[in-house]
Amino acid sequence: MIDKKMEKAINGQINAELYSSYLYLSMSAYFDSVNLGGFSHWMRVQAMEEQAHTKKFYDFLTARGGRVVLSSIDAPPTKWKTPLAAFENVLKHEQLVTGLINDLVDISVKIKDHATNSFLMWFVDEQVEEEETADGIVQSLKLNANNPGGLFMIDKEVGQRMFVPPTGVTL
Ligand SMILES: [Fe+2]
Ligand SMILES: [Fe+2]
Protein backbone atom coordinates (compact mmCIF):
# COMPACT_ATOMS: atom_id res chain seq x y z
CA MET A 1 0.00 0.00 0.00
CA ILE A 2 1.34 3.40 -0.94
CA ASP A 3 1.93 6.04 1.73
CA LYS A 4 -0.80 8.73 1.88
CA LYS A 5 1.67 11.57 1.43
CA MET A 6 3.10 9.94 -1.70
CA GLU A 7 -0.42 9.25 -2.99
CA LYS A 8 -1.38 12.90 -2.59
CA ALA A 9 1.79 14.07 -4.33
CA ILE A 10 1.24 11.69 -7.27
CA ASN A 11 -2.35 12.91 -7.62
CA GLY A 12 -0.90 16.42 -7.76
CA GLN A 13 1.46 15.30 -10.52
CA ILE A 14 -1.44 13.74 -12.46
CA ASN A 15 -3.01 17.20 -12.44
CA ALA A 16 0.28 18.79 -13.57
CA GLU A 17 0.61 16.32 -16.48
CA LEU A 18 -2.98 17.00 -17.54
CA TYR A 19 -2.30 20.73 -17.37
CA SER A 20 0.80 20.21 -19.54
CA SER A 21 -1.33 18.39 -22.11
CA TYR A 22 -3.89 21.22 -21.99
CA LEU A 23 -1.15 23.85 -22.40
CA TYR A 24 0.33 22.14 -25.45
CA LEU A 25 -3.08 21.63 -27.03
CA SER A 26 -3.68 25.37 -26.57
CA MET A 27 -0.34 26.06 -28.25
CA SER A 28 -1.38 23.75 -31.09
CA ALA A 29 -4.51 25.88 -31.59
CA TYR A 30 -2.36 29.03 -31.54
CA PHE A 31 -0.06 27.62 -34.25
CA ASP A 32 -3.11 26.66 -36.35
CA SER A 33 -4.32 30.26 -36.05
CA VAL A 34 -1.06 31.56 -37.56
CA ASN A 35 -0.93 28.88 -40.27
CA LEU A 36 2.09 27.03 -38.95
CA GLY A 37 0.82 23.48 -39.38
CA GLY A 38 4.13 21.79 -38.55
CA PHE A 39 4.40 23.45 -35.15
CA SER A 40 0.71 22.75 -34.53
CA HIS A 41 1.30 19.07 -35.24
CA TRP A 42 4.38 19.02 -32.95
CA MET A 43 2.27 20.44 -30.12
CA ARG A 44 -0.46 17.84 -30.65
CA VAL A 45 2.14 15.10 -30.36
CA GLN A 46 3.52 16.83 -27.26
CA ALA A 47 0.00 16.98 -25.78
CA MET A 48 -0.38 13.23 -26.43
CA GLU A 49 2.92 12.55 -24.67
CA GLU A 50 1.66 14.39 -21.62
CA GLN A 51 -1.50 12.24 -21.69
CA ALA A 52 0.78 9.21 -21.70
CA HIS A 53 2.67 10.60 -18.68
CA THR A 54 -0.68 11.06 -16.93
CA LYS A 55 -1.58 7.42 -17.58
CA LYS A 56 1.80 6.24 -16.35
CA PHE A 57 1.24 7.93 -12.97
CA TYR A 58 -2.41 6.84 -12.91
CA ASP A 59 -1.60 3.17 -13.54
CA PHE A 60 1.28 3.17 -11.07
CA LEU A 61 -0.82 4.69 -8.30
CA THR A 62 -3.60 2.16 -8.92
CA ALA A 63 -1.14 -0.74 -9.01
CA ARG A 64 0.24 0.33 -5.61
CA GLY A 65 -3.24 0.29 -4.05
CA GLY A 66 -3.60 4.06 -4.19
CA ARG A 67 -6.67 6.00 -5.26
CA VAL A 68 -6.57 8.30 -8.28
CA VAL A 69 -8.37 11.57 -7.52
CA LEU A 70 -8.80 14.01 -10.39
CA SER A 71 -9.04 17.74 -9.70
CA SER A 72 -9.80 20.78 -11.84
CA ILE A 73 -7.30 21.80 -14.49
CA ASP A 74 -6.33 25.48 -14.81
CA ALA A 75 -7.04 27.19 -18.11
CA PRO A 76 -3.85 27.57 -20.17
CA PRO A 77 -2.83 30.80 -21.95
CA THR A 78 -4.40 31.06 -25.40
CA LYS A 79 -1.96 33.17 -27.35
CA TRP A 80 1.72 33.97 -27.67
CA LYS A 81 3.44 36.89 -29.36
CA THR A 82 5.67 34.79 -31.59
CA PRO A 83 6.55 31.11 -32.19
CA LEU A 84 9.72 31.79 -30.19
CA ALA A 85 7.68 33.09 -27.23
CA ALA A 86 5.60 29.90 -27.32
CA PHE A 87 8.69 27.65 -27.28
CA GLU A 88 10.30 29.72 -24.52
CA ASN A 89 7.12 29.03 -22.59
CA VAL A 90 7.50 25.28 -23.33
CA LEU A 91 11.06 25.33 -21.98
CA LYS A 92 10.06 27.26 -18.86
CA HIS A 93 7.15 24.92 -18.27
CA GLU A 94 9.29 21.80 -18.66
CA GLN A 95 11.83 23.24 -16.19
CA LEU A 96 8.97 23.71 -13.75
CA VAL A 97 7.84 20.11 -14.28
CA THR A 98 11.41 18.91 -13.67
CA GLY A 99 11.24 20.67 -10.31
CA LEU A 100 7.94 18.90 -9.52
CA ILE A 101 9.43 15.51 -10.42
CA ASN A 102 12.44 16.27 -8.21
CA ASP A 103 10.06 17.10 -5.34
CA LEU A 104 8.37 13.71 -5.78
CA VAL A 105 11.78 12.00 -5.73
CA ASP A 106 12.62 13.88 -2.50
CA ILE A 107 9.43 12.58 -0.85
CA SER A 108 10.13 9.00 -1.98
CA VAL A 109 13.64 9.20 -0.49
CA LYS A 110 12.40 10.73 2.73
CA ILE A 111 9.78 8.03 3.36
CA LYS A 112 12.01 5.26 1.94
CA ASP A 113 9.50 4.31 -0.76
CA HIS A 114 11.92 2.47 -3.05
CA ALA A 115 9.27 1.28 -5.51
CA THR A 116 8.07 4.83 -6.19
CA ASN A 117 11.67 6.04 -6.31
CA SER A 118 12.50 3.49 -8.99
CA PHE A 119 9.34 4.36 -10.96
CA LEU A 120 10.20 8.07 -10.84
CA MET A 121 13.63 7.57 -12.42
CA TRP A 122 11.93 7.16 -15.82
CA PHE A 123 10.54 10.67 -15.39
CA VAL A 124 13.90 12.06 -14.24
CA ASP A 125 15.40 10.86 -17.56
CA GLU A 126 12.37 11.97 -19.55
CA GLN A 127 12.68 15.53 -18.22
CA VAL A 128 16.29 15.75 -19.44
CA GLU A 129 14.98 14.93 -22.93
CA GLU A 130 12.01 17.31 -22.63
CA GLU A 131 14.24 20.25 -21.70
CA GLU A 132 16.84 19.42 -24.34
CA THR A 133 14.23 19.20 -27.13
CA ALA A 134 12.51 22.46 -26.14
CA ASP A 135 15.84 24.26 -25.82
CA GLY A 136 16.91 22.97 -29.27
CA ILE A 137 13.81 24.46 -30.91
CA VAL A 138 14.24 27.74 -28.97
CA GLN A 139 17.81 27.99 -30.30
CA SER A 140 16.76 27.29 -33.93
CA LEU A 141 14.00 29.89 -33.71
CA LYS A 142 16.43 32.44 -32.28
CA LEU A 143 18.89 31.83 -35.12
CA ASN A 144 16.09 32.40 -37.62
CA ALA A 145 14.46 35.35 -35.83
CA ASN A 146 14.77 37.61 -38.89
CA ASN A 147 14.42 34.96 -41.54
CA PRO A 148 10.84 33.95 -42.50
CA GLY A 149 12.22 31.28 -44.86
CA GLY A 150 14.02 29.69 -41.92
CA LEU A 151 10.82 29.69 -39.86
CA PHE A 152 8.99 27.76 -42.58
CA MET A 153 11.87 25.28 -42.80
CA ILE A 154 11.69 24.64 -39.04
CA ASP A 155 7.90 24.33 -39.29
CA LYS A 156 8.33 21.66 -41.94
CA GLU A 157 10.96 19.83 -39.90
CA VAL A 158 9.09 19.73 -36.59
CA GLY A 159 5.96 18.69 -38.52
CA GLN A 160 7.64 15.29 -39.12
CA ARG A 161 7.44 14.35 -35.44
CA MET A 162 5.72 11.03 -34.71
CA PHE A 163 4.02 10.00 -31.51
CA VAL A 164 5.60 6.96 -29.90
CA PRO A 165 3.79 5.90 -26.71
CA PRO A 166 6.14 5.00 -23.83
CA THR A 167 6.32 1.24 -23.31
CA GLY A 168 3.61 -0.25 -21.17
CA VAL A 169 1.23 2.69 -21.49
CA THR A 170 -2.32 2.10 -22.71
CA LEU A 171 -3.91 5.38 -23.73
FE1 LIG B 1 5.10 15.18 -18.66
FE1 LIG C 1 6.62 17.34 -20.70
PDB file of C-alpha atoms and ligand atoms in Angstrom:
ATOM      1  CA  MET A   1       0.000   0.000   0.000  1.00  0.00           C
ATOM      2  CA  ILE A   2       1.344   3.399  -0.938  1.00  0.00           C
ATOM      3  CA  ASP A   3       1.929   6.044   1.730  1.00  0.00           C
ATOM      4  CA  LYS A   4      -0.803   8.732   1.884  1.00  0.00           C
ATOM      5  CA  LYS A   5       1.670  11.571   1.433  1.00  0.00           C
ATOM      6  CA  MET A   6       3.103   9.944  -1.696  1.00  0.00           C
ATOM      7  CA  GLU A   7      -0.416   9.246  -2.990  1.00  0.00           C
ATOM      8  CA  LYS A   8      -1.383  12.900  -2.589  1.00  0.00           C
ATOM      9  CA  ALA A   9       1.793  14.073  -4.334  1.00  0.00           C
ATOM     10  CA  ILE A  10       1.236  11.689  -7.275  1.00  0.00           C
ATOM     11  CA  ASN A  11      -2.352  12.909  -7.617  1.00  0.00           C
ATOM     12  CA  GLY A  12      -0.902  16.419  -7.761  1.00  0.00           C
ATOM     13  CA  GLN A  13       1.463  15.297 -10.523  1.00  0.00           C
ATOM     14  CA  ILE A  14      -1.438  13.739 -12.459  1.00  0.00           C
ATOM     15  CA  ASN A  15      -3.011  17.202 -12.439  1.00  0.00           C
ATOM     16  CA  ALA A  16       0.278  18.794 -13.566  1.00  0.00           C
ATOM     17  CA  GLU A  17       0.615  16.325 -16.478  1.00  0.00           C
ATOM     18  CA  LEU A  18      -2.978  16.998 -17.542  1.00  0.00           C
ATOM     19  CA  TYR A  19      -2.304  20.733 -17.374  1.00  0.00           C
ATOM     20  CA  SER A  20       0.802  20.205 -19.542  1.00  0.00           C
ATOM     21  CA  SER A  21      -1.327  18.392 -22.111  1.00  0.00           C
ATOM     22  CA  TYR A  22      -3.888  21.219 -21.993  1.00  0.00           C
ATOM     23  CA  LEU A  23      -1.148  23.852 -22.402  1.00  0.00           C
ATOM     24  CA  TYR A  24       0.334  22.144 -25.453  1.00  0.00           C
ATOM     25  CA  LEU A  25      -3.080  21.629 -27.034  1.00  0.00           C
ATOM     26  CA  SER A  26      -3.676  25.368 -26.566  1.00  0.00           C
ATOM     27  CA  MET A  27      -0.336  26.055 -28.255  1.00  0.00           C
ATOM     28  CA  SER A  28      -1.383  23.749 -31.090  1.00  0.00           C
ATOM     29  CA  ALA A  29      -4.512  25.875 -31.585  1.00  0.00           C
ATOM     30  CA  TYR A  30      -2.362  29.033 -31.541  1.00  0.00           C
ATOM     31  CA  PHE A  31      -0.060  27.623 -34.246  1.00  0.00           C
ATOM     32  CA  ASP A  32      -3.111  26.662 -36.348  1.00  0.00           C
ATOM     33  CA  SER A  33      -4.321  30.257 -36.050  1.00  0.00           C
ATOM     34  CA  VAL A  34      -1.064  31.562 -37.558  1.00  0.00           C
ATOM     35  CA  ASN A  35      -0.929  28.879 -40.275  1.00  0.00           C
ATOM     36  CA  LEU A  36       2.093  27.029 -38.948  1.00  0.00           C
ATOM     37  CA  GLY A  37       0.822  23.482 -39.383  1.00  0.00           C
ATOM     38  CA  GLY A  38       4.125  21.786 -38.549  1.00  0.00           C
ATOM     39  CA  PHE A  39       4.395  23.450 -35.146  1.00  0.00           C
ATOM     40  CA  SER A  40       0.713  22.752 -34.529  1.00  0.00           C
ATOM     41  CA  HIS A  41       1.301  19.068 -35.238  1.00  0.00           C
ATOM     42  CA  TRP A  42       4.380  19.019 -32.954  1.00  0.00           C
ATOM     43  CA  MET A  43       2.266  20.440 -30.123  1.00  0.00           C
ATOM     44  CA  ARG A  44      -0.463  17.842 -30.647  1.00  0.00           C
ATOM     45  CA  VAL A  45       2.138  15.099 -30.357  1.00  0.00           C
ATOM     46  CA  GLN A  46       3.524  16.829 -27.260  1.00  0.00           C
ATOM     47  CA  ALA A  47      -0.005  16.980 -25.777  1.00  0.00           C
ATOM     48  CA  MET A  48      -0.381  13.225 -26.426  1.00  0.00           C
ATOM     49  CA  GLU A  49       2.919  12.552 -24.673  1.00  0.00           C
ATOM     50  CA  GLU A  50       1.656  14.395 -21.616  1.00  0.00           C
ATOM     51  CA  GLN A  51      -1.499  12.240 -21.695  1.00  0.00           C
ATOM     52  CA  ALA A  52       0.776   9.212 -21.700  1.00  0.00           C
ATOM     53  CA  HIS A  53       2.672  10.600 -18.676  1.00  0.00           C
ATOM     54  CA  THR A  54      -0.677  11.061 -16.930  1.00  0.00           C
ATOM     55  CA  LYS A  55      -1.584   7.422 -17.584  1.00  0.00           C
ATOM     56  CA  LYS A  56       1.799   6.239 -16.346  1.00  0.00           C
ATOM     57  CA  PHE A  57       1.238   7.934 -12.970  1.00  0.00           C
ATOM     58  CA  TYR A  58      -2.413   6.837 -12.906  1.00  0.00           C
ATOM     59  CA  ASP A  59      -1.596   3.175 -13.536  1.00  0.00           C
ATOM     60  CA  PHE A  60       1.279   3.165 -11.065  1.00  0.00           C
ATOM     61  CA  LEU A  61      -0.822   4.689  -8.296  1.00  0.00           C
ATOM     62  CA  THR A  62      -3.605   2.160  -8.921  1.00  0.00           C
ATOM     63  CA  ALA A  63      -1.138  -0.743  -9.006  1.00  0.00           C
ATOM     64  CA  ARG A  64       0.236   0.328  -5.611  1.00  0.00           C
ATOM     65  CA  GLY A  65      -3.235   0.289  -4.050  1.00  0.00           C
ATOM     66  CA  GLY A  66      -3.600   4.063  -4.193  1.00  0.00           C
ATOM     67  CA  ARG A  67      -6.671   6.001  -5.256  1.00  0.00           C
ATOM     68  CA  VAL A  68      -6.572   8.300  -8.281  1.00  0.00           C
ATOM     69  CA  VAL A  69      -8.373  11.567  -7.525  1.00  0.00           C
ATOM     70  CA  LEU A  70      -8.801  14.011 -10.390  1.00  0.00           C
ATOM     71  CA  SER A  71      -9.036  17.738  -9.704  1.00  0.00           C
ATOM     72  CA  SER A  72      -9.797  20.783 -11.845  1.00  0.00           C
ATOM     73  CA  ILE A  73      -7.298  21.801 -14.485  1.00  0.00           C
ATOM     74  CA  ASP A  74      -6.329  25.480 -14.811  1.00  0.00           C
ATOM     75  CA  ALA A  75      -7.037  27.193 -18.112  1.00  0.00           C
ATOM     76  CA  PRO A  76      -3.854  27.575 -20.174  1.00  0.00           C
ATOM     77  CA  PRO A  77      -2.835  30.799 -21.952  1.00  0.00           C
ATOM     78  CA  THR A  78      -4.401  31.059 -25.401  1.00  0.00           C
ATOM     79  CA  LYS A  79      -1.957  33.169 -27.353  1.00  0.00           C
ATOM     80  CA  TRP A  80       1.716  33.970 -27.675  1.00  0.00           C
ATOM     81  CA  LYS A  81       3.438  36.890 -29.359  1.00  0.00           C
ATOM     82  CA  THR A  82       5.674  34.787 -31.593  1.00  0.00           C
ATOM     83  CA  PRO A  83       6.548  31.110 -32.190  1.00  0.00           C
ATOM     84  CA  LEU A  84       9.723  31.793 -30.189  1.00  0.00           C
ATOM     85  CA  ALA A  85       7.683  33.091 -27.231  1.00  0.00           C
ATOM     86  CA  ALA A  86       5.600  29.897 -27.322  1.00  0.00           C
ATOM     87  CA  PHE A  87       8.692  27.655 -27.275  1.00  0.00           C
ATOM     88  CA  GLU A  88      10.299  29.723 -24.524  1.00  0.00           C
ATOM     89  CA  ASN A  89       7.120  29.026 -22.587  1.00  0.00           C
ATOM     90  CA  VAL A  90       7.503  25.279 -23.335  1.00  0.00           C
ATOM     91  CA  LEU A  91      11.058  25.328 -21.984  1.00  0.00           C
ATOM     92  CA  LYS A  92      10.059  27.264 -18.862  1.00  0.00           C
ATOM     93  CA  HIS A  93       7.148  24.916 -18.266  1.00  0.00           C
ATOM     94  CA  GLU A  94       9.291  21.801 -18.664  1.00  0.00           C
ATOM     95  CA  GLN A  95      11.832  23.235 -16.191  1.00  0.00           C
ATOM     96  CA  LEU A  96       8.974  23.711 -13.747  1.00  0.00           C
ATOM     97  CA  VAL A  97       7.840  20.106 -14.277  1.00  0.00           C
ATOM     98  CA  THR A  98      11.411  18.911 -13.675  1.00  0.00           C
ATOM     99  CA  GLY A  99      11.235  20.673 -10.312  1.00  0.00           C
ATOM    100  CA  LEU A 100       7.945  18.903  -9.521  1.00  0.00           C
ATOM    101  CA  ILE A 101       9.429  15.506 -10.416  1.00  0.00           C
ATOM    102  CA  ASN A 102      12.440  16.273  -8.210  1.00  0.00           C
ATOM    103  CA  ASP A 103      10.059  17.097  -5.340  1.00  0.00           C
ATOM    104  CA  LEU A 104       8.368  13.705  -5.781  1.00  0.00           C
ATOM    105  CA  VAL A 105      11.778  12.000  -5.732  1.00  0.00           C
ATOM    106  CA  ASP A 106      12.615  13.881  -2.502  1.00  0.00           C
ATOM    107  CA  ILE A 107       9.433  12.576  -0.854  1.00  0.00           C
ATOM    108  CA  SER A 108      10.132   9.001  -1.977  1.00  0.00           C
ATOM    109  CA  VAL A 109      13.642   9.204  -0.492  1.00  0.00           C
ATOM    110  CA  LYS A 110      12.398  10.730   2.733  1.00  0.00           C
ATOM    111  CA  ILE A 111       9.780   8.032   3.362  1.00  0.00           C
ATOM    112  CA  LYS A 112      12.014   5.255   1.936  1.00  0.00           C
ATOM    113  CA  ASP A 113       9.497   4.309  -0.758  1.00  0.00           C
ATOM    114  CA  HIS A 114      11.918   2.470  -3.054  1.00  0.00           C
ATOM    115  CA  ALA A 115       9.269   1.278  -5.511  1.00  0.00           C
ATOM    116  CA  THR A 116       8.072   4.826  -6.193  1.00  0.00           C
ATOM    117  CA  ASN A 117      11.668   6.044  -6.306  1.00  0.00           C
ATOM    118  CA  SER A 118      12.495   3.487  -8.991  1.00  0.00           C
ATOM    119  CA  PHE A 119       9.344   4.359 -10.956  1.00  0.00           C
ATOM    120  CA  LEU A 120      10.202   8.069 -10.836  1.00  0.00           C
ATOM    121  CA  MET A 121      13.632   7.567 -12.422  1.00  0.00           C
ATOM    122  CA  TRP A 122      11.928   7.162 -15.818  1.00  0.00           C
ATOM    123  CA  PHE A 123      10.542  10.671 -15.393  1.00  0.00           C
ATOM    124  CA  VAL A 124      13.900  12.064 -14.244  1.00  0.00           C
ATOM    125  CA  ASP A 125      15.396  10.857 -17.556  1.00  0.00           C
ATOM    126  CA  GLU A 126      12.368  11.973 -19.549  1.00  0.00           C
ATOM    127  CA  GLN A 127      12.682  15.531 -18.224  1.00  0.00           C
ATOM    128  CA  VAL A 128      16.293  15.753 -19.442  1.00  0.00           C
ATOM    129  CA  GLU A 129      14.978  14.931 -22.930  1.00  0.00           C
ATOM    130  CA  GLU A 130      12.014  17.312 -22.635  1.00  0.00           C
ATOM    131  CA  GLU A 131      14.240  20.255 -21.696  1.00  0.00           C
ATOM    132  CA  GLU A 132      16.838  19.417 -24.344  1.00  0.00           C
ATOM    133  CA  THR A 133      14.228  19.198 -27.131  1.00  0.00           C
ATOM    134  CA  ALA A 134      12.510  22.456 -26.137  1.00  0.00           C
ATOM    135  CA  ASP A 135      15.844  24.255 -25.824  1.00  0.00           C
ATOM    136  CA  GLY A 136      16.907  22.974 -29.266  1.00  0.00           C
ATOM    137  CA  ILE A 137      13.812  24.458 -30.914  1.00  0.00           C
ATOM    138  CA  VAL A 138      14.238  27.737 -28.975  1.00  0.00           C
ATOM    139  CA  GLN A 139      17.813  27.990 -30.300  1.00  0.00           C
ATOM    140  CA  SER A 140      16.760  27.290 -33.934  1.00  0.00           C
ATOM    141  CA  LEU A 141      13.995  29.890 -33.705  1.00  0.00           C
ATOM    142  CA  LYS A 142      16.427  32.438 -32.276  1.00  0.00           C
ATOM    143  CA  LEU A 143      18.892  31.826 -35.119  1.00  0.00           C
ATOM    144  CA  ASN A 144      16.089  32.400 -37.623  1.00  0.00           C
ATOM    145  CA  ALA A 145      14.457  35.346 -35.834  1.00  0.00           C
ATOM    146  CA  ASN A 146      14.769  37.609 -38.895  1.00  0.00           C
ATOM    147  CA  ASN A 147      14.424  34.960 -41.535  1.00  0.00           C
ATOM    148  CA  PRO A 148      10.844  33.954 -42.502  1.00  0.00           C
ATOM    149  CA  GLY A 149      12.223  31.279 -44.855  1.00  0.00           C
ATOM    150  CA  GLY A 150      14.017  29.695 -41.919  1.00  0.00           C
ATOM    151  CA  LEU A 151      10.822  29.690 -39.863  1.00  0.00           C
ATOM    152  CA  PHE A 152       8.992  27.760 -42.579  1.00  0.00           C
ATOM    153  CA  MET A 153      11.873  25.283 -42.798  1.00  0.00           C
ATOM    154  CA  ILE A 154      11.686  24.635 -39.035  1.00  0.00           C
ATOM    155  CA  ASP A 155       7.897  24.330 -39.288  1.00  0.00           C
ATOM    156  CA  LYS A 156       8.327  21.659 -41.942  1.00  0.00           C
ATOM    157  CA  GLU A 157      10.964  19.835 -39.905  1.00  0.00           C
ATOM    158  CA  VAL A 158       9.085  19.728 -36.590  1.00  0.00           C
ATOM    159  CA  GLY A 159       5.960  18.685 -38.516  1.00  0.00           C
ATOM    160  CA  GLN A 160       7.639  15.290 -39.121  1.00  0.00           C
ATOM    161  CA  ARG A 161       7.437  14.350 -35.443  1.00  0.00           C
ATOM    162  CA  MET A 162       5.723  11.032 -34.710  1.00  0.00           C
ATOM    163  CA  PHE A 163       4.017   9.995 -31.509  1.00  0.00           C
ATOM    164  CA  VAL A 164       5.602   6.957 -29.902  1.00  0.00           C
ATOM    165  CA  PRO A 165       3.792   5.898 -26.713  1.00  0.00           C
ATOM    166  CA  PRO A 166       6.141   4.996 -23.834  1.00  0.00           C
ATOM    167  CA  THR A 167       6.324   1.236 -23.308  1.00  0.00           C
ATOM    168  CA  GLY A 168       3.611  -0.248 -21.167  1.00  0.00           C
ATOM    169  CA  VAL A 169       1.233   2.686 -21.489  1.00  0.00           C
ATOM    170  CA  THR A 170      -2.319   2.103 -22.712  1.00  0.00           C
ATOM    171  CA  LEU A 171      -3.913   5.383 -23.731  1.00  0.00           C
TER     172      LEU A 171
HETATM  173 FE    FE B   1       5.098  15.182 -18.659  1.00  0.00          FE
HETATM  174 FE    FE B   2       6.619  17.335 -20.695  1.00  0.00          FE
END
